[in-house]
mmCIF file of C-alpha atoms and ligand atoms in Angstrom:
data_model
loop_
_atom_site.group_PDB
_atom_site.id
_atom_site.type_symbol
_atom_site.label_atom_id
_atom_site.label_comp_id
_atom_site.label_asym_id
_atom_site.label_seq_id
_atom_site.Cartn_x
_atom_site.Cartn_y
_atom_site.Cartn_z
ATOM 1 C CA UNK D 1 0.000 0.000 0.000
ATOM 2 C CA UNK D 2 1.491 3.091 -1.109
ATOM 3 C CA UNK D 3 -0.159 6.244 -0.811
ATOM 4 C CA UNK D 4 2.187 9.483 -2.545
ATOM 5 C CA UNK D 5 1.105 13.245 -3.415
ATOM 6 C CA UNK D 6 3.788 14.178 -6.461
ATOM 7 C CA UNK D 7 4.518 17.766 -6.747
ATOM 8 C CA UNK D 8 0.418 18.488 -4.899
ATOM 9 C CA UNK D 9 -0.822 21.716 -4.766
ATOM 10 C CA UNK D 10 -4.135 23.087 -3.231
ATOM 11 C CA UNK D 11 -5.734 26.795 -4.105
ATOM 12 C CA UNK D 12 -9.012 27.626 -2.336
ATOM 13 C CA UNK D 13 -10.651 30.803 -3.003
ATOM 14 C CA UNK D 14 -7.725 32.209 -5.272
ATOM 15 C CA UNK D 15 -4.921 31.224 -2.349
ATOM 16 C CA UNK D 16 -2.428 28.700 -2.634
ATOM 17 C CA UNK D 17 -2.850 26.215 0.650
ATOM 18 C CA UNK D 18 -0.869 23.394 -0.059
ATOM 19 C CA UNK D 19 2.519 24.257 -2.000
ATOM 20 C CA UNK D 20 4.562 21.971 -3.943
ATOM 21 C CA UNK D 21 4.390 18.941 -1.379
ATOM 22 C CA UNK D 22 5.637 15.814 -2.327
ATOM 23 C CA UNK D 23 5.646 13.147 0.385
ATOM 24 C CA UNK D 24 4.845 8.804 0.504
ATOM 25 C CA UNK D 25 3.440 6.601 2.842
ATOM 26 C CA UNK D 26 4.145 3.489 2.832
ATOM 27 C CA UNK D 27 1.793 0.867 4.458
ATOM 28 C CA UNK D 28 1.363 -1.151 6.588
ATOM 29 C CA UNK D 29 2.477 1.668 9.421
ATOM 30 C CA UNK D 30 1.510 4.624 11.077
ATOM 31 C CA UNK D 31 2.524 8.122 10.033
ATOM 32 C CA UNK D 32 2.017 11.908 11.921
ATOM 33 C CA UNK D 33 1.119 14.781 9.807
ATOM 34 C CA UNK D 34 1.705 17.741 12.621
ATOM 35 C CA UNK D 35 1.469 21.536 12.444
ATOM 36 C CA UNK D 36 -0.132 24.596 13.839
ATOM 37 C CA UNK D 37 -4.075 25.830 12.550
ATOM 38 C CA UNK D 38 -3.913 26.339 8.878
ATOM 39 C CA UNK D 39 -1.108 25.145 7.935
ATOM 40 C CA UNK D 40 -2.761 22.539 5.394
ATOM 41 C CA UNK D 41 -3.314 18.900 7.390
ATOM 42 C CA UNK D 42 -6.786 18.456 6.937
ATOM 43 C CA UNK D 43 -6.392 19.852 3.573
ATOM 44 C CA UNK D 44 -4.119 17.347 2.485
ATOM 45 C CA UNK D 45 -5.456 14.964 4.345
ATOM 46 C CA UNK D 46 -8.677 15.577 1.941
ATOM 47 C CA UNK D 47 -6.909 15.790 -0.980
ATOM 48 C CA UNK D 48 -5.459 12.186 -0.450
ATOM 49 C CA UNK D 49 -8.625 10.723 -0.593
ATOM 50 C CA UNK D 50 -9.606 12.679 -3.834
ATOM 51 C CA UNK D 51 -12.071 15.045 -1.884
ATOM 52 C CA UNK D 52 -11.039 18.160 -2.983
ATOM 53 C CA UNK D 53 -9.614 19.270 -6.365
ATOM 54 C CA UNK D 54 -5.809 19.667 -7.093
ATOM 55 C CA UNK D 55 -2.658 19.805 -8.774
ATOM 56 C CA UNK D 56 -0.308 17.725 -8.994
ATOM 57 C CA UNK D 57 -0.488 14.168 -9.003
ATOM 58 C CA UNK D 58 -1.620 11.764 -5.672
ATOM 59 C CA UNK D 59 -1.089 7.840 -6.786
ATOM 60 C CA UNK D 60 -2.483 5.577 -4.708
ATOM 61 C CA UNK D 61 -0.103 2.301 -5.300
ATOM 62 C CA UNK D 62 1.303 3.743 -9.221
ATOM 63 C CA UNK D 63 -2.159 4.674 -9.947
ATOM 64 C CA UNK D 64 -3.736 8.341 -10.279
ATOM 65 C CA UNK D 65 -6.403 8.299 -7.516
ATOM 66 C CA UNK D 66 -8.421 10.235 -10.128
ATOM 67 C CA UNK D 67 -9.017 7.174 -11.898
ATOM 68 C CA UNK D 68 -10.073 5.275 -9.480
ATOM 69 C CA UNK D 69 -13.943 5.274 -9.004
ATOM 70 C CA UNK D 70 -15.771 6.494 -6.023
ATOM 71 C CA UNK D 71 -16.835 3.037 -4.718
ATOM 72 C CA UNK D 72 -13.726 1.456 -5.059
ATOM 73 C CA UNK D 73 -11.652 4.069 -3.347
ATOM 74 C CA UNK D 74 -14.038 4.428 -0.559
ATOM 75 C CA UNK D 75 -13.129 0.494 -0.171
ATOM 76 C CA UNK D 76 -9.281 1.758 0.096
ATOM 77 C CA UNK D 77 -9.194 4.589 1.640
ATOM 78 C CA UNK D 78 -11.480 5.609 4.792
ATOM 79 C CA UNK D 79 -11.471 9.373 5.938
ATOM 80 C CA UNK D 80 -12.345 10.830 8.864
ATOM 81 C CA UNK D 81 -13.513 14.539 9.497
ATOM 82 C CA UNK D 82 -12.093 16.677 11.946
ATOM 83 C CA UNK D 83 -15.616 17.920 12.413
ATOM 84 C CA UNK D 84 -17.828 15.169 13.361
ATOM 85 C CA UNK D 85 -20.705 17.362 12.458
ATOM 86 C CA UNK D 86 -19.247 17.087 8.695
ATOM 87 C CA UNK D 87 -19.970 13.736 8.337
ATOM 88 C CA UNK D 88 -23.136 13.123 9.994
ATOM 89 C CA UNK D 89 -26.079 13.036 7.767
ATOM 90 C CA UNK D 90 -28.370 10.055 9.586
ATOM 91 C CA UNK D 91 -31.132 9.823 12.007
ATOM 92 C CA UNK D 92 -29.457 7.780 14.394
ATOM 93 C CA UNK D 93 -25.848 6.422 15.333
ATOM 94 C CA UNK D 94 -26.666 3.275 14.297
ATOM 95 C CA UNK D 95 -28.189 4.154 10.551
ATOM 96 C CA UNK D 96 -25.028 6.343 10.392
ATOM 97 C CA UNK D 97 -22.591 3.164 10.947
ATOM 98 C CA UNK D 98 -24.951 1.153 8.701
ATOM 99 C CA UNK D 99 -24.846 3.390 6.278
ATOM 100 C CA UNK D 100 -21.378 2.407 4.771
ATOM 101 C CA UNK D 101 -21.787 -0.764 5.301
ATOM 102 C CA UNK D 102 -24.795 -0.684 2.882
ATOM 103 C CA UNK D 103 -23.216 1.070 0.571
ATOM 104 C CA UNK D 104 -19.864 -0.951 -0.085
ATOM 105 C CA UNK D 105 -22.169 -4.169 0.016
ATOM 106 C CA UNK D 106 -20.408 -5.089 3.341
ATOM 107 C CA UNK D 107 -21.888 -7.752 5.799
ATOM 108 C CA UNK D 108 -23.227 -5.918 9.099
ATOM 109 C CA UNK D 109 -21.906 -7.979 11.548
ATOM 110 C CA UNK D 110 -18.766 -5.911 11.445
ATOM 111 C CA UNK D 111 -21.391 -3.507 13.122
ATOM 112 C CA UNK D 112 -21.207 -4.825 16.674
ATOM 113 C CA UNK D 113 -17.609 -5.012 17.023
ATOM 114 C CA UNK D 114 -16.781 -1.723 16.342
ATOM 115 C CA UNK D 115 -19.727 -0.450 18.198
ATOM 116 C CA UNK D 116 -18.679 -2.203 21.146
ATOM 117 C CA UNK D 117 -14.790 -1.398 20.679
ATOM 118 C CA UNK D 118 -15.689 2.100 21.168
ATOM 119 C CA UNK D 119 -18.203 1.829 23.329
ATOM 120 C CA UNK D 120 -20.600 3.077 21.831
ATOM 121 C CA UNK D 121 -24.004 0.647 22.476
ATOM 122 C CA UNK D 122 -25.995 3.178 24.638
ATOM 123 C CA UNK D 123 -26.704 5.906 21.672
ATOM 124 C CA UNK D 124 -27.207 3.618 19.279
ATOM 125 C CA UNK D 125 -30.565 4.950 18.929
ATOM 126 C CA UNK D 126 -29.852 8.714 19.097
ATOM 127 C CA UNK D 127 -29.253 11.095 16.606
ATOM 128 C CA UNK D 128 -25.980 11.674 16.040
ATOM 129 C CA UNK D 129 -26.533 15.404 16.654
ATOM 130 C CA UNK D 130 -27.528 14.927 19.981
ATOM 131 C CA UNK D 131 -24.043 13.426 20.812
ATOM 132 C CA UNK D 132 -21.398 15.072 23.116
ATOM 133 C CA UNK D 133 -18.323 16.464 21.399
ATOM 134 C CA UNK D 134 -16.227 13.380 22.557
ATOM 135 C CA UNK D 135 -19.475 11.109 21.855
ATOM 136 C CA UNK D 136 -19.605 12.388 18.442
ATOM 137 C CA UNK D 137 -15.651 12.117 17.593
ATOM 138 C CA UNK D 138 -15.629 8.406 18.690
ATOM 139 C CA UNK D 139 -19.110 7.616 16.451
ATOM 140 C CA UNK D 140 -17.516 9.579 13.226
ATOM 141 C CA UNK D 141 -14.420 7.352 13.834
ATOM 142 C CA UNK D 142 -16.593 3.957 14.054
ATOM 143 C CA UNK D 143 -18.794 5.026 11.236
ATOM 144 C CA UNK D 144 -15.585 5.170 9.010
ATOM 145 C CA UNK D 145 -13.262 2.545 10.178
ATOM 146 C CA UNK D 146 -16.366 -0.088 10.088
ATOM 147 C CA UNK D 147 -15.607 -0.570 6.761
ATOM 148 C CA UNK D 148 -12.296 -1.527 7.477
ATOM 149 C CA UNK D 149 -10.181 0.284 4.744
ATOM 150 C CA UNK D 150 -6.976 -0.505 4.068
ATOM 151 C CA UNK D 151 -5.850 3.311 4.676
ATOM 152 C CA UNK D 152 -7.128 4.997 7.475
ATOM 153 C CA UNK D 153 -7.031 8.819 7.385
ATOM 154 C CA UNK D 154 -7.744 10.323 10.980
ATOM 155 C CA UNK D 155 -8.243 14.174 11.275
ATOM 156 C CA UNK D 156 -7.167 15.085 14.836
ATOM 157 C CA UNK D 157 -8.894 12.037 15.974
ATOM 158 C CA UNK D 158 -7.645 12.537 19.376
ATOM 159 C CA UNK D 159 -9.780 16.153 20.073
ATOM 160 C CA UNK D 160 -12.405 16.206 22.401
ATOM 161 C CA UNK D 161 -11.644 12.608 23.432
ATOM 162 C CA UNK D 162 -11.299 11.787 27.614
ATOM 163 C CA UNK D 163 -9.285 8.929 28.648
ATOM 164 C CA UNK D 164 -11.466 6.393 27.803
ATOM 165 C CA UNK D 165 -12.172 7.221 24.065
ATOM 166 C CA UNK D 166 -8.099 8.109 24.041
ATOM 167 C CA UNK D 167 -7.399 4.545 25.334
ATOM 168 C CA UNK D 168 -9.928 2.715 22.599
ATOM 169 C CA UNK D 169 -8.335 4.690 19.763
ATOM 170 C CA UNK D 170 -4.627 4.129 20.766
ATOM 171 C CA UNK D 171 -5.417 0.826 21.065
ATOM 172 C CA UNK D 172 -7.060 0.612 17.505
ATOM 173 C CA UNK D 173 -4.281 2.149 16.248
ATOM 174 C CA UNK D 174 -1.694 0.401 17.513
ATOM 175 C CA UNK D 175 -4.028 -3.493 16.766
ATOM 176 C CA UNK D 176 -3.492 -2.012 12.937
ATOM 177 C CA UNK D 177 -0.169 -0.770 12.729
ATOM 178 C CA UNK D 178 1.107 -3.786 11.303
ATOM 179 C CA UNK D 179 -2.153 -4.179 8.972
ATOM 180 C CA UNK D 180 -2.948 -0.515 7.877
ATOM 181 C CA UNK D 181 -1.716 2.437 6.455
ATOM 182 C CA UNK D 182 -2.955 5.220 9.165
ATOM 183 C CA UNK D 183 -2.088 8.831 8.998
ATOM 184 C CA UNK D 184 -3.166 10.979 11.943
ATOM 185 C CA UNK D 185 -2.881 14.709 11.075
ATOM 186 C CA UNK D 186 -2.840 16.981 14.147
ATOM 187 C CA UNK D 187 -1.277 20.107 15.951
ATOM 188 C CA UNK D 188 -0.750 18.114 19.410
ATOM 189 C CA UNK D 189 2.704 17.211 19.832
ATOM 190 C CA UNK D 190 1.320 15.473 23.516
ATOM 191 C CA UNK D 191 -0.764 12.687 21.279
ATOM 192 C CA UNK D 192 2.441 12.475 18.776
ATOM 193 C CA UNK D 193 4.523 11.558 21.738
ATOM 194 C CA UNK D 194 2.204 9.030 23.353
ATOM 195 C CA UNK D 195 1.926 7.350 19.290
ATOM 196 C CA UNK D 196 5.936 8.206 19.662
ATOM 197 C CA UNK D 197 6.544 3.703 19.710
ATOM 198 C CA UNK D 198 4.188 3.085 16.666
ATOM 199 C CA UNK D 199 4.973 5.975 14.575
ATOM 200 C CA UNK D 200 6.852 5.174 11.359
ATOM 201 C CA UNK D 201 7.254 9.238 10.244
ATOM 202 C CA UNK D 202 6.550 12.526 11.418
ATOM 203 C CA UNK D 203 5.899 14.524 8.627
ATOM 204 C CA UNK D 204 5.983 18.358 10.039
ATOM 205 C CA UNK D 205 3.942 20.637 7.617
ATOM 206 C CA UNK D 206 3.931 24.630 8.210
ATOM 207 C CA UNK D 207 2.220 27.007 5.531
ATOM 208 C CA UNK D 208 1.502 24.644 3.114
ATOM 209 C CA UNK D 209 4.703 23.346 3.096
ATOM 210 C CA UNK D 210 6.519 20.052 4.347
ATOM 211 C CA UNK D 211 9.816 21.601 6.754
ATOM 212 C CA UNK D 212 10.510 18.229 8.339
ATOM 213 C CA UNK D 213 10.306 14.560 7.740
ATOM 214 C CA UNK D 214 11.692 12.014 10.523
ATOM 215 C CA UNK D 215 10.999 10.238 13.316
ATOM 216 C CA UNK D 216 9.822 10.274 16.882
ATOM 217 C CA UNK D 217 12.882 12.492 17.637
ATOM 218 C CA UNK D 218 11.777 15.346 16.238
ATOM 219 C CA UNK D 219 9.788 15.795 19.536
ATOM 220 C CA UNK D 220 12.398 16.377 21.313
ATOM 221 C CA UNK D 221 13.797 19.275 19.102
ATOM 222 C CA UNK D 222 12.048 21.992 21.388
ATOM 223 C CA UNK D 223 13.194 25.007 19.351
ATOM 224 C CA UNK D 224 11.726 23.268 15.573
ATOM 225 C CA UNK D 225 8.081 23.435 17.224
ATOM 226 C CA UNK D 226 8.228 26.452 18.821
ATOM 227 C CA UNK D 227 9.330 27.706 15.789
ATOM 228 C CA UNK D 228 6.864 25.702 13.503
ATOM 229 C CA UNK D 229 4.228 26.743 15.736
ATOM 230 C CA UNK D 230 2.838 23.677 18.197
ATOM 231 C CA UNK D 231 3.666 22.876 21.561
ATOM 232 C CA UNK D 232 7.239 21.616 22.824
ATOM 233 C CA UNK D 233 6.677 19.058 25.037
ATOM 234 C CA UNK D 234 7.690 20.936 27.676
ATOM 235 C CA UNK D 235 5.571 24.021 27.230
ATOM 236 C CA UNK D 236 3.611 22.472 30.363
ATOM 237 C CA UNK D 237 6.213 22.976 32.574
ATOM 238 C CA UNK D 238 7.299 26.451 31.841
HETATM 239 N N1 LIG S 301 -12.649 26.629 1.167
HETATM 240 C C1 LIG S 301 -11.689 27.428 1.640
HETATM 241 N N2 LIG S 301 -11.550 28.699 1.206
HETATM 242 C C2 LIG S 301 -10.548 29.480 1.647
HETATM 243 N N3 LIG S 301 -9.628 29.085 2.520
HETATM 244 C C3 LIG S 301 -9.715 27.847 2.995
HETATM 245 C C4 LIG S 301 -10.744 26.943 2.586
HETATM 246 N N4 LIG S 301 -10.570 25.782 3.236
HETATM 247 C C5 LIG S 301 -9.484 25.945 4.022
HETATM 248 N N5 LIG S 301 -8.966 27.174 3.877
HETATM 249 C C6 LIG S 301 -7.787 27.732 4.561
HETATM 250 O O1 LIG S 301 -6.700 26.887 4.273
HETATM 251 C C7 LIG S 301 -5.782 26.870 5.362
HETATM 252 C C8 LIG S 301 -5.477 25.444 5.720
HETATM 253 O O2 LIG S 301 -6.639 24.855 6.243
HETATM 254 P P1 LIG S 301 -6.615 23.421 6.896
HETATM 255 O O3 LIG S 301 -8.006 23.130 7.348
HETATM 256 O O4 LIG S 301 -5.987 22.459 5.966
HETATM 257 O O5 LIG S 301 -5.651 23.657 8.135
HETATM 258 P P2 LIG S 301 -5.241 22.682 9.309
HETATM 259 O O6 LIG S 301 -3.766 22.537 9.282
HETATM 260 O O7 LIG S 301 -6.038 21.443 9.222
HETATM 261 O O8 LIG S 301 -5.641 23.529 10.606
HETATM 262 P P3 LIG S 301 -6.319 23.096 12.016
HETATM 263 O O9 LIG S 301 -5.185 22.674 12.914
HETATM 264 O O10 LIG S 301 -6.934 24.346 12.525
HETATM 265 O O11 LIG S 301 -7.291 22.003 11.749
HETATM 266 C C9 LIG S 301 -6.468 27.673 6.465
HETATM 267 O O12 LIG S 301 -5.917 28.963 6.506
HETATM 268 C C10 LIG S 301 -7.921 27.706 6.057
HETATM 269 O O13 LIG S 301 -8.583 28.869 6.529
HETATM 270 MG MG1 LIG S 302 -7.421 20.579 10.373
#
């Protein structure tokens, strides 16, 4: 599984968000987009799975995800919103993890173990917009990863999630490192450092731009995210 923007570039509204970047991911394994607000995750993160228009080139192993019809790359590639809200367009929590089950033709019993992984039986029935902020985040991320995509995109997956929910998608994470491509774009170097054992890259984006590719050490280079904009590690302790 190999997942690679060639030479991408993003404009919304006449300004150029994503600039030039060329970066690969390589599955099975676990990679860290990180950066401050704006600097172009969740837009790139979007433009991997062919949500949003571009330039460049993204191939999705040697071929142009372009070409690739809807259905089958919604088999391949499963993307989760940063904003639950986005995604939810169902009745209740259980119509909205049915609902891509129904539509890839895939057999509902993967249903209950998802639903149960996150722990998520009691609001089955609900609507989704009735949810909790950290309610909501963990049913967008079942509602997605039901299908059980090869490539896992996760938007700041981590936000609004207590101990609990942190716990259930650490461990899903690290159950699939060895099966799936996952890329978790966020600005929290705290979550980074806790994935620090599973992570395969860190890719650090800033302005539309990649500065920094490497591993788990780049946490500990204090002065890079100050300057890049997100959190040392030891910002707590100042
Ligand atoms: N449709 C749009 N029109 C104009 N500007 C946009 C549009 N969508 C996004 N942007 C801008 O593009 C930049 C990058 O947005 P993006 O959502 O990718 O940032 P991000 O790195 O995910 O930030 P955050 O950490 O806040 O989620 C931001 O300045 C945003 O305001
Ligand atoms: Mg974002």
């Amino acid at each position: 599984m190999i997942l690679e923007a060639l030479n991408l570039s993003v404009i919304l509204n006449g300004k150029k968000i994503l600039k030039n970047i060329t970066v690969s991911f390589r599955g099975p394994g676990v990679y860290y987009i990180l950066g401050p607000n704006g600097s172009g995750k969740s837009t790139l993160l979007k433009a991997l799975a062919n949500l949003i228009e571009f330039k460049g080139s993204i191939l999705l192993n040697g071929q142009d995800i372009r070409k690739i019809r809807r259905s089958d790359l919604a088999r391949k590639i499963g993307y989760v919103w940063q904003n639950p809200l986005y995604g939810f367009f169902e009745a209740s929590v259980e119509r909205e993890i049915a609902f891509i089950l129904k539509n890839l033709n895939i057999p509902r019993e993967k249903m209950s173990e998802i639903v149960k992984f996150f722990e998520i039986e009691d609001f089955l029935r609900r609507s989704p917009f009735t949810l909790s902020g950290g309610e909501a985040k963990r049913v967008s991320i079942a509602s997605v990863i039901v299908a059980d995509q090869p490539i896992i995109l996760l938007d700041e997956p981590e936000a609004e999630m207590d101990l609990r929910g942190l716990d259930c998608l650490i461990e899903y994470i690290k159950r699939n490192k060895h099966k799936k491509l996952i890329i978790v774009a966020s600005h929290n170097t705290i979550f980074a450092y806790k994935l620090r054992k599973v992570l395969r890259k860190i890719i650090i984006i800033n302005d539309g731009r990649i500065v920094r590719v490497g591993n788990a050490e780049l946490l500990t280079d204090r002065d890079l995210l100050r300057e890049v904009g997100v959190m040392p590690l030891d910002w707590w302790e100042e």
